[in-house]
Amino acid sequence: PVNPVDSGKATPFSIEILAANTSEGANFELKRHGSVMPSPTISLVPIGETEATWYKVYAGAYSDSSDAEKLVRSLRRRRIVADSAGSVARVPFAFLVDSVPAVAGVTAALRDKIQSYAGRGVQVYGLTQSDGSVKLYTGAFERPEQSSLALSALRVAGLAPVLAYRTGRIP
């Protein structure tokens, strides 16, 4: 269950880079540009009452929409997204899958964990907490009920994720 206390600390704003109708399309975008986008992730989102699924690629995690707008402008200027692509989205929820304690070498430990999850087919991103620790999240969702498909996929991957408000800042 989502902790409502965290809603005030949430970093709800991201950029929706792409909505693909296949996982291959979303993964291709991450392989192509993920290394130059902050906190990239893919969210499996059901569409309407049908069985249709969109694979949405998001980047960034900000508490203020103006910071997300700056990211859109930067990605467009660098031709990472087309002038007509990339829009600010309010997606405060994500799955918390792991964390890295606030210790010396936290950056190396974070990089190792991100690579480990990528090897399992799970795109995670870290957000630094006020105490210096880093929480690892995957996905980004507007509403909790949008996360059901992603939850199933993460459980199949052997994870026990917890839906939470995204908190922290991009490392």
mmCIF file with all atom_site columns, C-alpha atoms in Angstrom:
data_model
loop_
_atom_site.group_PDB
_atom_site.id
_atom_site.type_symbol
_atom_site.label_atom_id
_atom_site.label_alt_id
_atom_site.label_comp_id
_atom_site.label_asym_id
_atom_site.label_entity_id
_atom_site.label_seq_id
_atom_site.pdbx_PDB_ins_code
_atom_site.Cartn_x
_atom_site.Cartn_y
_atom_site.Cartn_z
_atom_site.occupancy
_atom_site.B_iso_or_equiv
_atom_site.pdbx_formal_charge
_atom_site.auth_seq_id
_atom_site.auth_comp_id
_atom_site.auth_asym_id
_atom_site.auth_atom_id
_atom_site.pdbx_PDB_model_num
ATOM 1   C CA . PRO A 1 1   ? 0.000   0.000   0.000   1.00 0.00 ? 1   PRO A CA 1
ATOM 2   C CA . VAL A 1 2   ? 1.157   3.511   -0.875  1.00 0.00 ? 2   VAL A CA 1
ATOM 3   C CA . ASN A 1 3   ? 2.195   5.622   2.117   1.00 0.00 ? 3   ASN A CA 1
ATOM 4   C CA . PRO A 1 4   ? 0.149   8.865   1.915   1.00 0.00 ? 4   PRO A CA 1
ATOM 5   C CA . VAL A 1 5   ? 2.723   10.662  4.101   1.00 0.00 ? 5   VAL A CA 1
ATOM 6   C CA . ASP A 1 6   ? 5.157   10.514  1.165   1.00 0.00 ? 6   ASP A CA 1
ATOM 7   C CA . SER A 1 7   ? 2.799   12.390  -1.173  1.00 0.00 ? 7   SER A CA 1
ATOM 8   C CA . GLY A 1 8   ? 4.131   15.742  0.069   1.00 0.00 ? 8   GLY A CA 1
ATOM 9   C CA . LYS A 1 9   ? 7.709   14.722  -0.747  1.00 0.00 ? 9   LYS A CA 1
ATOM 10  C CA . ALA A 1 10  ? 6.900   13.193  -4.132  1.00 0.00 ? 10  ALA A CA 1
ATOM 11  C CA . THR A 1 11  ? 8.805   13.981  -7.311  1.00 0.00 ? 11  THR A CA 1
ATOM 12  C CA . PRO A 1 12  ? 5.836   13.519  -9.631  1.00 0.00 ? 12  PRO A CA 1
ATOM 13  C CA . PHE A 1 13  ? 6.933   15.191  -12.865 1.00 0.00 ? 13  PHE A CA 1
ATOM 14  C CA . SER A 1 14  ? 8.626   13.333  -15.707 1.00 0.00 ? 14  SER A CA 1
ATOM 15  C CA . ILE A 1 15  ? 8.842   13.598  -19.446 1.00 0.00 ? 15  ILE A CA 1
ATOM 16  C CA . GLU A 1 16  ? 6.893   11.101  -21.504 1.00 0.00 ? 16  GLU A CA 1
ATOM 17  C CA . ILE A 1 17  ? 9.361   10.425  -24.280 1.00 0.00 ? 17  ILE A CA 1
ATOM 18  C CA . LEU A 1 18  ? 7.427   7.772   -26.186 1.00 0.00 ? 18  LEU A CA 1
ATOM 19  C CA . ALA A 1 19  ? 4.311   5.617   -26.016 1.00 0.00 ? 19  ALA A CA 1
ATOM 20  C CA . ALA A 1 20  ? 5.028   2.426   -27.951 1.00 0.00 ? 20  ALA A CA 1
ATOM 21  C CA . ASN A 1 21  ? 2.655   -0.430  -28.622 1.00 0.00 ? 21  ASN A CA 1
ATOM 22  C CA . THR A 1 22  ? 5.458   -3.003  -28.259 1.00 0.00 ? 22  THR A CA 1
ATOM 23  C CA . SER A 1 23  ? 8.109   -3.591  -25.624 1.00 0.00 ? 23  SER A CA 1
ATOM 24  C CA . GLU A 1 24  ? 10.671  -3.783  -28.430 1.00 0.00 ? 24  GLU A CA 1
ATOM 25  C CA . GLY A 1 25  ? 9.887   -0.207  -29.482 1.00 0.00 ? 25  GLY A CA 1
ATOM 26  C CA . ALA A 1 26  ? 10.244  1.098   -25.927 1.00 0.00 ? 26  ALA A CA 1
ATOM 27  C CA . ASN A 1 27  ? 13.435  -0.879  -25.292 1.00 0.00 ? 27  ASN A CA 1
ATOM 28  C CA . PHE A 1 28  ? 14.913  0.354   -28.571 1.00 0.00 ? 28  PHE A CA 1
ATOM 29  C CA . GLU A 1 29  ? 14.367  3.951   -27.447 1.00 0.00 ? 29  GLU A CA 1
ATOM 30  C CA . LEU A 1 30  ? 16.091  3.249   -24.127 1.00 0.00 ? 30  LEU A CA 1
ATOM 31  C CA . LYS A 1 31  ? 19.033  1.557   -25.832 1.00 0.00 ? 31  LYS A CA 1
ATOM 32  C CA . ARG A 1 32  ? 19.324  4.465   -28.234 1.00 0.00 ? 32  ARG A CA 1
ATOM 33  C CA . HIS A 1 33  ? 19.052  7.372   -25.781 1.00 0.00 ? 33  HIS A CA 1
ATOM 34  C CA . GLY A 1 34  ? 18.714  6.026   -22.221 1.00 0.00 ? 34  GLY A CA 1
ATOM 35  C CA . SER A 1 35  ? 22.313  6.815   -21.305 1.00 0.00 ? 35  SER A CA 1
ATOM 36  C CA . VAL A 1 36  ? 21.775  10.538  -21.967 1.00 0.00 ? 36  VAL A CA 1
ATOM 37  C CA . MET A 1 37  ? 18.399  10.824  -20.223 1.00 0.00 ? 37  MET A CA 1
ATOM 38  C CA . PRO A 1 38  ? 18.108  11.208  -16.436 1.00 0.00 ? 38  PRO A CA 1
ATOM 39  C CA . SER A 1 39  ? 16.258  8.392   -14.653 1.00 0.00 ? 39  SER A CA 1
ATOM 40  C CA . PRO A 1 40  ? 14.915  6.628   -17.759 1.00 0.00 ? 40  PRO A CA 1
ATOM 41  C CA . THR A 1 41  ? 12.248  3.967   -17.280 1.00 0.00 ? 41  THR A CA 1
ATOM 42  C CA . ILE A 1 42  ? 9.536   2.031   -19.084 1.00 0.00 ? 42  ILE A CA 1
ATOM 43  C CA . SER A 1 43  ? 6.001   1.720   -17.730 1.00 0.00 ? 43  SER A CA 1
ATOM 44  C CA . LEU A 1 44  ? 3.536   -0.925  -18.904 1.00 0.00 ? 44  LEU A CA 1
ATOM 45  C CA . VAL A 1 45  ? 0.194   0.859   -18.880 1.00 0.00 ? 45  VAL A CA 1
ATOM 46  C CA . PRO A 1 46  ? -3.178  -0.708  -19.723 1.00 0.00 ? 46  PRO A CA 1
ATOM 47  C CA . ILE A 1 47  ? -5.342  1.375   -22.037 1.00 0.00 ? 47  ILE A CA 1
ATOM 48  C CA . GLY A 1 48  ? -9.058  1.579   -21.302 1.00 0.00 ? 48  GLY A CA 1
ATOM 49  C CA . GLU A 1 49  ? -11.126 -1.540  -20.770 1.00 0.00 ? 49  GLU A CA 1
ATOM 50  C CA . THR A 1 50  ? -9.384  -3.456  -23.556 1.00 0.00 ? 50  THR A CA 1
ATOM 51  C CA . GLU A 1 51  ? -6.402  -5.730  -23.166 1.00 0.00 ? 51  GLU A CA 1
ATOM 52  C CA . ALA A 1 52  ? -4.220  -3.180  -24.989 1.00 0.00 ? 52  ALA A CA 1
ATOM 53  C CA . THR A 1 53  ? -0.934  -2.213  -23.393 1.00 0.00 ? 53  THR A CA 1
ATOM 54  C CA . TRP A 1 54  ? 1.252   0.809   -24.004 1.00 0.00 ? 54  TRP A CA 1
ATOM 55  C CA . TYR A 1 55  ? 4.924   0.800   -23.108 1.00 0.00 ? 55  TYR A CA 1
ATOM 56  C CA . LYS A 1 56  ? 5.640   4.360   -22.057 1.00 0.00 ? 56  LYS A CA 1
ATOM 57  C CA . VAL A 1 57  ? 9.189   5.630   -21.865 1.00 0.00 ? 57  VAL A CA 1
ATOM 58  C CA . TYR A 1 58  ? 9.739   8.313   -19.233 1.00 0.00 ? 58  TYR A CA 1
ATOM 59  C CA . ALA A 1 59  ? 12.769  10.349  -18.233 1.00 0.00 ? 59  ALA A CA 1
ATOM 60  C CA . GLY A 1 60  ? 13.432  12.529  -15.218 1.00 0.00 ? 60  GLY A CA 1
ATOM 61  C CA . ALA A 1 61  ? 11.813  12.854  -11.811 1.00 0.00 ? 61  ALA A CA 1
ATOM 62  C CA . TYR A 1 62  ? 11.145  16.358  -10.571 1.00 0.00 ? 62  TYR A CA 1
ATOM 63  C CA . SER A 1 63  ? 9.113   18.007  -7.825  1.00 0.00 ? 63  SER A CA 1
ATOM 64  C CA . ASP A 1 64  ? 8.467   21.033  -10.039 1.00 0.00 ? 64  ASP A CA 1
ATOM 65  C CA . SER A 1 65  ? 6.980   20.913  -13.543 1.00 0.00 ? 65  SER A CA 1
ATOM 66  C CA . SER A 1 66  ? 9.227   23.790  -14.668 1.00 0.00 ? 66  SER A CA 1
ATOM 67  C CA . ASP A 1 67  ? 12.291  21.558  -14.138 1.00 0.00 ? 67  ASP A CA 1
ATOM 68  C CA . ALA A 1 68  ? 10.630  18.920  -16.308 1.00 0.00 ? 68  ALA A CA 1
ATOM 69  C CA . GLU A 1 69  ? 9.992   21.580  -18.977 1.00 0.00 ? 69  GLU A CA 1
ATOM 70  C CA . LYS A 1 70  ? 13.708  22.442  -18.921 1.00 0.00 ? 70  LYS A CA 1
ATOM 71  C CA . LEU A 1 71  ? 14.489  18.782  -19.569 1.00 0.00 ? 71  LEU A CA 1
ATOM 72  C CA . VAL A 1 72  ? 12.099  18.702  -22.550 1.00 0.00 ? 72  VAL A CA 1
ATOM 73  C CA . ARG A 1 73  ? 13.785  21.768  -24.051 1.00 0.00 ? 73  ARG A CA 1
ATOM 74  C CA . SER A 1 74  ? 17.243  20.278  -23.486 1.00 0.00 ? 74  SER A CA 1
ATOM 75  C CA . LEU A 1 75  ? 16.303  16.930  -25.062 1.00 0.00 ? 75  LEU A CA 1
ATOM 76  C CA . ARG A 1 76  ? 14.806  18.723  -28.074 1.00 0.00 ? 76  ARG A CA 1
ATOM 77  C CA . ARG A 1 77  ? 17.810  21.023  -28.445 1.00 0.00 ? 77  ARG A CA 1
ATOM 78  C CA . ARG A 1 78  ? 20.121  17.979  -28.428 1.00 0.00 ? 78  ARG A CA 1
ATOM 79  C CA . ARG A 1 79  ? 17.808  16.204  -30.934 1.00 0.00 ? 79  ARG A CA 1
ATOM 80  C CA . ILE A 1 80  ? 17.184  13.308  -28.542 1.00 0.00 ? 80  ILE A CA 1
ATOM 81  C CA . VAL A 1 81  ? 13.453  13.848  -28.988 1.00 0.00 ? 81  VAL A CA 1
ATOM 82  C CA . ALA A 1 82  ? 11.712  15.474  -31.935 1.00 0.00 ? 82  ALA A CA 1
ATOM 83  C CA . ASP A 1 83  ? 10.307  18.976  -31.601 1.00 0.00 ? 83  ASP A CA 1
ATOM 84  C CA . SER A 1 84  ? 6.802   17.525  -31.509 1.00 0.00 ? 84  SER A CA 1
ATOM 85  C CA . ALA A 1 85  ? 7.668   14.791  -28.969 1.00 0.00 ? 85  ALA A CA 1
ATOM 86  C CA . GLY A 1 86  ? 8.217   14.807  -25.248 1.00 0.00 ? 86  GLY A CA 1
ATOM 87  C CA . SER A 1 87  ? 5.597   16.106  -22.884 1.00 0.00 ? 87  SER A CA 1
ATOM 88  C CA . VAL A 1 88  ? 5.517   16.780  -19.159 1.00 0.00 ? 88  VAL A CA 1
ATOM 89  C CA . ALA A 1 89  ? 3.554   14.116  -17.326 1.00 0.00 ? 89  ALA A CA 1
ATOM 90  C CA . ARG A 1 90  ? 2.449   13.938  -13.706 1.00 0.00 ? 90  ARG A CA 1
ATOM 91  C CA . VAL A 1 91  ? 3.362   10.384  -12.676 1.00 0.00 ? 91  VAL A CA 1
ATOM 92  C CA . PRO A 1 92  ? 3.984   10.356  -8.907  1.00 0.00 ? 92  PRO A CA 1
ATOM 93  C CA . PHE A 1 93  ? 3.889   6.574   -8.410  1.00 0.00 ? 93  PHE A CA 1
ATOM 94  C CA . ALA A 1 94  ? 6.543   3.955   -9.130  1.00 0.00 ? 94  ALA A CA 1
ATOM 95  C CA . PHE A 1 95  ? 7.623   0.584   -7.850  1.00 0.00 ? 95  PHE A CA 1
ATOM 96  C CA . LEU A 1 96  ? 10.287  0.684   -5.157  1.00 0.00 ? 96  LEU A CA 1
ATOM 97  C CA . VAL A 1 97  ? 12.470  -2.359  -5.803  1.00 0.00 ? 97  VAL A CA 1
ATOM 98  C CA . ASP A 1 98  ? 15.661  -1.796  -3.823  1.00 0.00 ? 98  ASP A CA 1
ATOM 99  C CA . SER A 1 99  ? 17.892  0.770   -2.145  1.00 0.00 ? 99  SER A CA 1
ATOM 100 C CA . VAL A 1 100 ? 21.545  1.619   -1.667  1.00 0.00 ? 100 VAL A CA 1
ATOM 101 C CA . PRO A 1 101 ? 22.642  2.819   1.789   1.00 0.00 ? 101 PRO A CA 1
ATOM 102 C CA . ALA A 1 102 ? 24.399  6.155   2.248   1.00 0.00 ? 102 ALA A CA 1
ATOM 103 C CA . VAL A 1 103 ? 27.997  4.960   2.293   1.00 0.00 ? 103 VAL A CA 1
ATOM 104 C CA . ALA A 1 104 ? 31.247  5.859   0.594   1.00 0.00 ? 104 ALA A CA 1
ATOM 105 C CA . GLY A 1 105 ? 31.112  4.527   -2.935  1.00 0.00 ? 105 GLY A CA 1
ATOM 106 C CA . VAL A 1 106 ? 27.339  4.884   -3.220  1.00 0.00 ? 106 VAL A CA 1
ATOM 107 C CA . THR A 1 107 ? 27.732  5.864   -6.903  1.00 0.00 ? 107 THR A CA 1
ATOM 108 C CA . ALA A 1 108 ? 29.574  2.645   -7.786  1.00 0.00 ? 108 ALA A CA 1
ATOM 109 C CA . ALA A 1 109 ? 27.119  0.555   -5.768  1.00 0.00 ? 109 ALA A CA 1
ATOM 110 C CA . LEU A 1 110 ? 24.207  2.265   -7.526  1.00 0.00 ? 110 LEU A CA 1
ATOM 111 C CA . ARG A 1 111 ? 25.724  1.641   -10.964 1.00 0.00 ? 111 ARG A CA 1
ATOM 112 C CA . ASP A 1 112 ? 26.278  -2.045  -10.094 1.00 0.00 ? 112 ASP A CA 1
ATOM 113 C CA . LYS A 1 113 ? 22.691  -2.492  -8.906  1.00 0.00 ? 113 LYS A CA 1
ATOM 114 C CA . ILE A 1 114 ? 21.261  -0.771  -11.984 1.00 0.00 ? 114 ILE A CA 1
ATOM 115 C CA . GLN A 1 115 ? 23.334  -3.078  -14.211 1.00 0.00 ? 115 GLN A CA 1
ATOM 116 C CA . SER A 1 116 ? 22.279  -6.116  -12.202 1.00 0.00 ? 116 SER A CA 1
ATOM 117 C CA . TYR A 1 117 ? 18.598  -5.327  -12.649 1.00 0.00 ? 117 TYR A CA 1
ATOM 118 C CA . ALA A 1 118 ? 19.138  -4.553  -16.353 1.00 0.00 ? 118 ALA A CA 1
ATOM 119 C CA . GLY A 1 119 ? 20.595  -8.045  -16.689 1.00 0.00 ? 119 GLY A CA 1
ATOM 120 C CA . ARG A 1 120 ? 17.265  -9.346  -15.394 1.00 0.00 ? 120 ARG A CA 1
ATOM 121 C CA . GLY A 1 121 ? 15.356  -7.225  -17.914 1.00 0.00 ? 121 GLY A CA 1
ATOM 122 C CA . VAL A 1 122 ? 14.226  -4.594  -15.399 1.00 0.00 ? 122 VAL A CA 1
ATOM 123 C CA . GLN A 1 123 ? 14.989  -0.911  -16.065 1.00 0.00 ? 123 GLN A CA 1
ATOM 124 C CA . VAL A 1 124 ? 15.531  0.738   -12.660 1.00 0.00 ? 124 VAL A CA 1
ATOM 125 C CA . TYR A 1 125 ? 16.587  4.268   -11.771 1.00 0.00 ? 125 TYR A CA 1
ATOM 126 C CA . GLY A 1 126 ? 17.874  5.781   -8.564  1.00 0.00 ? 126 GLY A CA 1
ATOM 127 C CA . LEU A 1 127 ? 16.652  8.821   -6.676  1.00 0.00 ? 127 LEU A CA 1
ATOM 128 C CA . THR A 1 128 ? 18.874  10.199  -3.917  1.00 0.00 ? 128 THR A CA 1
ATOM 129 C CA . GLN A 1 129 ? 17.174  10.681  -0.554  1.00 0.00 ? 129 GLN A CA 1
ATOM 130 C CA . SER A 1 130 ? 17.880  13.473  1.945   1.00 0.00 ? 130 SER A CA 1
ATOM 131 C CA . ASP A 1 131 ? 20.073  11.132  4.049   1.00 0.00 ? 131 ASP A CA 1
ATOM 132 C CA . GLY A 1 132 ? 22.310  10.301  1.061   1.00 0.00 ? 132 GLY A CA 1
ATOM 133 C CA . SER A 1 133 ? 20.854  6.849   0.445   1.00 0.00 ? 133 SER A CA 1
ATOM 134 C CA . VAL A 1 134 ? 19.388  6.018   -2.945  1.00 0.00 ? 134 VAL A CA 1
ATOM 135 C CA . LYS A 1 135 ? 16.036  4.360   -3.597  1.00 0.00 ? 135 LYS A CA 1
ATOM 136 C CA . LEU A 1 136 ? 15.752  2.275   -6.752  1.00 0.00 ? 136 LEU A CA 1
ATOM 137 C CA . TYR A 1 137 ? 12.473  2.582   -8.626  1.00 0.00 ? 137 TYR A CA 1
ATOM 138 C CA . THR A 1 138 ? 11.049  1.197   -11.824 1.00 0.00 ? 138 THR A CA 1
ATOM 139 C CA . GLY A 1 139 ? 8.187   2.605   -13.851 1.00 0.00 ? 139 GLY A CA 1
ATOM 140 C CA . ALA A 1 140 ? 6.170   5.768   -13.402 1.00 0.00 ? 140 ALA A CA 1
ATOM 141 C CA . PHE A 1 141 ? 2.396   5.888   -13.085 1.00 0.00 ? 141 PHE A CA 1
ATOM 142 C CA . GLU A 1 142 ? -0.286  8.546   -12.937 1.00 0.00 ? 142 GLU A CA 1
ATOM 143 C CA . ARG A 1 143 ? -2.595  6.416   -10.761 1.00 0.00 ? 143 ARG A CA 1
ATOM 144 C CA . PRO A 1 144 ? -2.018  3.262   -8.691  1.00 0.00 ? 144 PRO A CA 1
ATOM 145 C CA . GLU A 1 145 ? -4.488  1.230   -10.760 1.00 0.00 ? 145 GLU A CA 1
ATOM 146 C CA . GLN A 1 146 ? -2.316  1.759   -13.864 1.00 0.00 ? 146 GLN A CA 1
ATOM 147 C CA . SER A 1 147 ? 0.446   -0.320  -12.283 1.00 0.00 ? 147 SER A CA 1
ATOM 148 C CA . SER A 1 148 ? -1.228  -3.755  -12.382 1.00 0.00 ? 148 SER A CA 1
ATOM 149 C CA . LEU A 1 149 ? 0.446   -5.008  -15.577 1.00 0.00 ? 149 LEU A CA 1
ATOM 150 C CA . ALA A 1 150 ? 3.857   -3.822  -14.447 1.00 0.00 ? 150 ALA A CA 1
ATOM 151 C CA . LEU A 1 151 ? 3.368   -5.508  -11.064 1.00 0.00 ? 151 LEU A CA 1
ATOM 152 C CA . SER A 1 152 ? 2.660   -8.836  -12.750 1.00 0.00 ? 152 SER A CA 1
ATOM 153 C CA . ALA A 1 153 ? 5.726   -8.490  -14.993 1.00 0.00 ? 153 ALA A CA 1
ATOM 154 C CA . LEU A 1 154 ? 7.977   -7.624  -12.042 1.00 0.00 ? 154 LEU A CA 1
ATOM 155 C CA . ARG A 1 155 ? 6.724   -10.604 -10.056 1.00 0.00 ? 155 ARG A CA 1
ATOM 156 C CA . VAL A 1 156 ? 7.448   -12.869 -13.036 1.00 0.00 ? 156 VAL A CA 1
ATOM 157 C CA . ALA A 1 157 ? 10.997  -11.428 -12.967 1.00 0.00 ? 157 ALA A CA 1
ATOM 158 C CA . GLY A 1 158 ? 11.266  -12.611 -9.354  1.00 0.00 ? 158 GLY A CA 1
ATOM 159 C CA . LEU A 1 159 ? 10.856  -9.236  -7.656  1.00 0.00 ? 159 LEU A CA 1
ATOM 160 C CA . ALA A 1 160 ? 8.605   -8.198  -4.783  1.00 0.00 ? 160 ALA A CA 1
ATOM 161 C CA . PRO A 1 161 ? 8.107   -4.503  -5.614  1.00 0.00 ? 161 PRO A CA 1
ATOM 162 C CA . VAL A 1 162 ? 6.171   -2.027  -3.490  1.00 0.00 ? 162 VAL A CA 1
ATOM 163 C CA . LEU A 1 163 ? 4.098   0.705   -5.140  1.00 0.00 ? 163 LEU A CA 1
ATOM 164 C CA . ALA A 1 164 ? 5.184   4.018   -3.639  1.00 0.00 ? 164 ALA A CA 1
ATOM 165 C CA . TYR A 1 165 ? 5.299   7.733   -4.221  1.00 0.00 ? 165 TYR A CA 1
ATOM 166 C CA . ARG A 1 166 ? 8.570   8.551   -5.963  1.00 0.00 ? 166 ARG A CA 1
ATOM 167 C CA . THR A 1 167 ? 10.707  10.619  -3.633  1.00 0.00 ? 167 THR A CA 1
ATOM 168 C CA . GLY A 1 168 ? 14.202  12.020  -3.908  1.00 0.00 ? 168 GLY A CA 1
ATOM 169 C CA . ARG A 1 169 ? 16.239  13.755  -6.546  1.00 0.00 ? 169 ARG A CA 1
ATOM 170 C CA . ILE A 1 170 ? 18.150  12.620  -9.602  1.00 0.00 ? 170 ILE A CA 1
ATOM 171 C CA . PRO A 1 171 ? 21.701  11.717  -8.517  1.00 0.00 ? 171 PRO A CA 1
#
